[in-house]
Amino acid sequence: KTIDETQKNSYMLILLLFSAGLFFEYICVFQDFDLAVIYVSDALYNRNIYFDTSPQAVRLYQLYNHWLPRVLVYFFILVDLSLALFEEPAVVPLPTWATMLVELLCLLVFTIRLGHYAKVIPRDKFWKDPKNICIIVILLLTLIDMIIYGALTATDCYGVRWSRVLRPLLLVNVTEGRQLRRAFRSIRNALPEIFYVFLLFMFSILTFSLMALKLLGKRGLKTIDGFPYFTNYLEIVFDLYVLVTTANSPDIMMPAYNSHVIFTVFFILYIFINTYIFMSAFLAVVFNNYKKYLKEEVRQLVKSKRHKMVRAFAILQERREEGGEPVVTQANWNQLVRLVQPGISNPHRELLWSVSDDKNQGFIGKLAFVQLADLLNIEVITLKSRPHPLQSLCPAFYLSAPSRLLCRLVEHRAFVIVYDLIILVNAVFIGLDEENPMISNSEWFFLALYLLEILLKLYVFEPRIFFSKHSFWNWFDTIIVISALIATIVNSALKSAGGYTSRQILDIVFILRVLRLIRVVDSIQRFRIIINTLIRIGPAILTFGQLILVVYYIFAMVGMELFKGKVRFYDENSSNPAKAYCGNSLLNESVFAKSNYCKNNFNDVVSSFILLVELTVVNQCSGFATVTHASARIFFVLFHIVVVIIILNIFVSFVLEAFYVEYSVDKGDLQTALEKKIEELELAVAQYVPDNLVNNMETIDNDLGSGQTPTAAKPALMFKIASKRYRTVDAFLQRMFEADLDPEDFAENEDPEAQTNGNFSNPTFSSA
Amino acid sequence: KTIDETQKNSYMLILLLFSAGLFFEYICVFQDFDLAVIYVSDALYNRNIYFDTSPQAVRLYQLYNHWLPRVLVYFFILVDLSLALFEEPAVVPLPTWATMLVELLCLLVFTIRLGHYAKVIPRDKFWKDPKNICIIVILLLTLIDMIIYGALTATDCYGVRWSRVLRPLLLVNVTEGRQLRRAFRSIRNALPEIFYVFLLFMFSILTFSLMALKLLGKRGLKTIDGFPYFTNYLEIVFDLYVLVTTANSPDIMMPAYNSHVIFTVFFILYIFINTYIFMSAFLAVVFNNYKKYLKEEVRQLVKSKRHKMVRAFAILQERREEGGEPVVTQANWNQLVRLVQPGISNPHRELLWSVSDDKNQGFIGKLAFVQLADLLNIEVITLKSRPHPLQSLCPAFYLSAPSRLLCRLVEHRAFVIVYDLIILVNAVFIGLDEENPMISNSEWFFLALYLLEILLKLYVFEPRIFFSKHSFWNWFDTIIVISALIATIVNSALKSAGGYTSRQILDIVFILRVLRLIRVVDSIQRFRIIINTLIRIGPAILTFGQLILVVYYIFAMVGMELFKGKVRFYDENSSNPAKAYCGNSLLNESVFAKSNYCKNNFNDVVSSFILLVELTVVNQCSGFATVTHASARIFFVLFHIVVVIIILNIFVSFVLEAFYVEYSVDKGDLQTALEKKIEELELAVAQYVPDNLVNNMETIDNDLGSGQTPTAAKPALMFKIASKRYRTVDAFLQRMFEADLDPEDFAENEDPEAQTNGNFSNPTFSSA
């Protein structure tokens, strides 16, 4: 064979391979469009699941992310957790077989969900993820516990359902519990530092206790109950620990103070060092660590988001010219956005495109494409002017002079002030005795005034504007007033029918009446800012709510096993002599019984939760040590350390950081470049709209059909950025740390290390 | 006259003027050297007094800054404040004329000091400064009050010494109270933001109270004392306010909870919103404002410091060549530094010069000169190796094999561990009953061990190293052990002499024994870091101590007028029946009397202060409302708002920020460029020193006479930066915000606006 032929063959081969490659690429583009959509929506919602890219796995993955199975999982977790209401010690006792059956059903659902997850992600990834191992272990342990417990109860032995403490851990380890896992990781990362401060704090308490023992133990002082004062070292340690929580101040100091004034120096020094210095140090350590690790996590999140967008870009990219930069065309982009967010309006999409395609080229590069996830996360309200329906129906009347005057009156600032005054007068009337007929009849008058206000506003403003999605206070007002009207009518009807007043309905009426007063807050600008800040950190507070739920549940389960039935509550009308000492003769004449704390017990899950809330506020637990053993205090000290020293400090850290961001944003410091871009464009759009129309806008988020050409609609359209709202908690967190994120981080995405390590790994308990 | 002659005349005139100018300049340089020294030391200690630059005023200003008059002023303020101990209601009663005479003396001292100040600064500046006006008003009001009070007591009328509340304000307005004024300014600047959050908070409390009244008022519930529960609106408001401080939790909730479990929802919601959300919001608002304004103040401080250095430079500057940059020669610089810090060692000064004169030119420019104040603020420890005195005295013995082994043993890590274990065993022995003869005799054994430890260390380490300025723990150890030894001997001597044991001496022995245990903390690295952080923020905490003193003093004075004698304490052995109700029949059967709180009263200034500390921890005040009027609660609520919501939050903010800086510094983030420069140089110096000598160094801060040439001393010298110590609180604050300070700020100093506004204006109450 000649060299020529070989060369020709190889040319042929290359050509063949090339054309095959082109064809394959063609197929892939259409097959992979789904994949691109999934990558973008994962980036949008910050999902971090490393799924298989086979078409079958992708379909399964789409099903996995469907809202229905996710809601179902949460529903069954809720059912599983609320089983505690029906199990021994129960609020509503159910037979054991019934609760066991329901629990088995729950376990089945979790197993199916986990199986589904196993199908979606590669086998090796599945087994490497501690989250999954954790769920499997929990499921197995629960099953074993149920079998043992079933066997024990069948043979009439005493069994403990110890696996109940594992239940809340499902909430942590379920795929959707990302926020909660992050909070737990923050805590775990801060633990070493907290631990050393805690050791020092304990050393300080132990030293002070030793000094108290030597100084006060031998003086023969007595506590108020006549017990010897500061004679037992462990008792002193516990008492001084409780003093840190301020629960027994100043009682613990009084015997020493009564003996001599100089001993107050000891206590004041103790309180200063331990309550103020050490507690501030705990907060400082938690705050610093929280900030540090959260920043790192958010950085990882942003990196992974960008990487997913780069993957989507790789699928959709085309080359305009030979050797040019790969780009995505407007057609592909439009189709992608439509699939990712089916509800998006055409003008909104057009706006996003014009932000991305700054130079109006018809295609965008990688950098502009990667922004898409952030762009979609900015909530844009599309406004369109629309006349009042009455104006359309009866223009002569609606546009007449008296009608116009009425409109002007209602729109005037004085209208708001008058109604604020009415609310204040109403508040006074509510405070007065409602059995006075004058007062109770005045309620009708106020109700009429409030109804009139709503009707007037509906007359002046377009109803669809008035009841738009973002008009929280209008909705609040209307619902409260109408509910109050209904409840008041029902109440009067009942009263006039049989002279009978339902306490429940009356309570509802009262609550509604008082809630009506809250509206005053909205009319003061300064208050609105503070309230908006508080509302905005709301979703993140929900994460802490879950965290608290997990910790409370575990402590409640343990507490119920330890203390159930030790303290009993007797009804006020009960004549049982045990009532005076909460049904436990050990409590006779104790402060616990005398303070009427009998209902603070661990006899069922509801009481336990209420008691744990009380313990969070003030650590009052002397009663439980009395009825069981002094070592029971360990339970309460542990609870204080976990909830007050760790979790509440994380909560305060979060609020501090959130307020800091909100205050900075209010001063215009943290406006992102992205939002500024849209703002510029919004102004450009707004130029078409006459100024006086701005107040007469309507949200038409899903209103414009695709048949309508966006250019034609533009003159009457206006965009408004709800920049302070975030669709996801992650977006809010990202905003919090945006100032510290390297904008050049994007470049690092090509880094192979980052691809394998940072991006698609599920952040789990082991990842930091 | 010809033109020539005119020209000649004018030439002559110019020459004459020029030579006169030169002569004048020559005089000025030597006369103004003092002025330059004052500018630099003002910059060093951050003094901001706009003094007259006439030679006479400069001399007065030097006297004004002398330590003696400053200490005297503080002493007389202390005397003035402590007069409260001797005035009615007194701890140690003195006749009115005696306290009045002392107070007159104090007023005289303050007047003289103010007069001195008036001589130092220009007249118009004096009258523009609210600080001075404030002092004059306080002095006048006090004088008027004393006259009125004297007249009233002379005619046997009842008089109130109302001007006593003004006394602590002297502490704020005295020239040296800069830190305190800054803290007050921080508070005042944060007030508007706090106020709006507070209004919202009060609105929340009022709304919740109204709801509580409507929901619970009509149910006929009873409190534990049998009073009607939640029937009076104002009582509810107060009770719910106290619930925010957690003082009456869960008592306030129990009647409702006992009635029905659903009411806990109300209380839990209340506690969540008001105790957790609002209290965190207060902290967040205070923290943000504190950071913001403190940063601005420190910026002003740095600007003013730089400007003073620029002034000093302007006095000392020379021109090397025609048209060249003005410079300061090494000779002038050396003289200046010697005058500013007379105690500085030659090598240290040489080091600073070599940092400033980077290129070894023999002169420095403006930029390098301005750094001087910061350079002098960095505490540099000069180390010099020196053999052990025993080695010099008896080298054959000290360098023998057994002696060397002993040294190696003592220097070994195990030696520390063995002594830590001894301390732990000692702790157990202290905890045991000391009346057991075995235990009490073991004390001698432990004392011997501790003494042995100190002697061994003195044998191994050079005594002057062991007792060097920075060896806090060695000093601590030695003082504690020797004091314990003396006290134990005295105690035993007393006991064996007459079988009599002095309780006071025994107490001291006990305290010393327990204090000895603290040493354990120092041997654990992690603890040392935390403790060092706490010690480092110590000076700043002193400022808060003064702040608290001012607020407590004012509240104590008002409280004593309102509540003195209303509650009486009877000794335990008293048989007076009034003992059961604290001498006030209104308190019969009240919780206050039953809890034995009688000693918590406002009957003298010491009791008042102790009570105020208790109120800071937990707001227990029901007793005082009972003995006077329900409106007395306003006093306690006001105290809570001022101390807990404002001052404690500022304190926590400070600790948070300080910990943040300390943690960042530990990780090497905030090392300043200046310190790095010296570090580089330190390494250069350290190269001459063999490594094994480093552990045998000695501080010789003032040791090297000026006769010794620094170059000759160098090989055995080493510099160490005590970078974590700050000579002044300002330096620490500056460090805290250094990262945010614009390094180019220096350029702005030439700005005329900055010169008149920012630089020399005394930061006062009106300046922000």
Short mmCIF file of N, CA and C in Angstrom, two decimals, chain A residues 686 689-697:
data_model
loop_
_atom_site.label_atom_id
_atom_site.label_comp_id
_atom_site.label_asym_id
_atom_site.label_seq_id
_atom_site.Cartn_x
_atom_site.Cartn_y
_atom_site.Cartn_z
N ALA A 686 -40.19 52.69 31.32
CA ALA A 686 -41.10 53.61 31.99
C ALA A 686 -41.27 54.91 31.22
N VAL A 689 -44.48 55.38 29.55
CA VAL A 689 -45.70 55.45 30.35
C VAL A 689 -45.84 56.85 30.97
N PRO A 690 -46.99 57.48 30.81
CA PRO A 690 -47.18 58.79 31.45
C PRO A 690 -47.12 58.64 32.98
N ASP A 691 -46.61 59.64 33.62
CA ASP A 691 -46.38 59.56 35.06
C ASP A 691 -47.65 59.28 35.87
N ASN A 692 -48.73 59.91 35.47
CA ASN A 692 -49.95 59.79 36.27
C ASN A 692 -50.57 58.41 36.18
N LEU A 693 -50.09 57.64 35.23
CA LEU A 693 -50.64 56.29 35.10
C LEU A 693 -49.99 55.32 36.10
N VAL A 694 -48.84 55.73 36.58
CA VAL A 694 -48.07 54.81 37.41
C VAL A 694 -48.88 54.30 38.60
N ASN A 695 -49.71 55.18 39.14
CA ASN A 695 -50.49 54.78 40.31
C ASN A 695 -51.66 53.89 39.95
N ASN A 696 -51.89 53.73 38.70
CA ASN A 696 -53.07 52.98 38.28
C ASN A 696 -52.68 51.68 37.60
N MET A 697 -51.66 51.06 38.11
CA MET A 697 -51.09 49.90 37.46
C MET A 697 -51.69 48.61 38.01
#
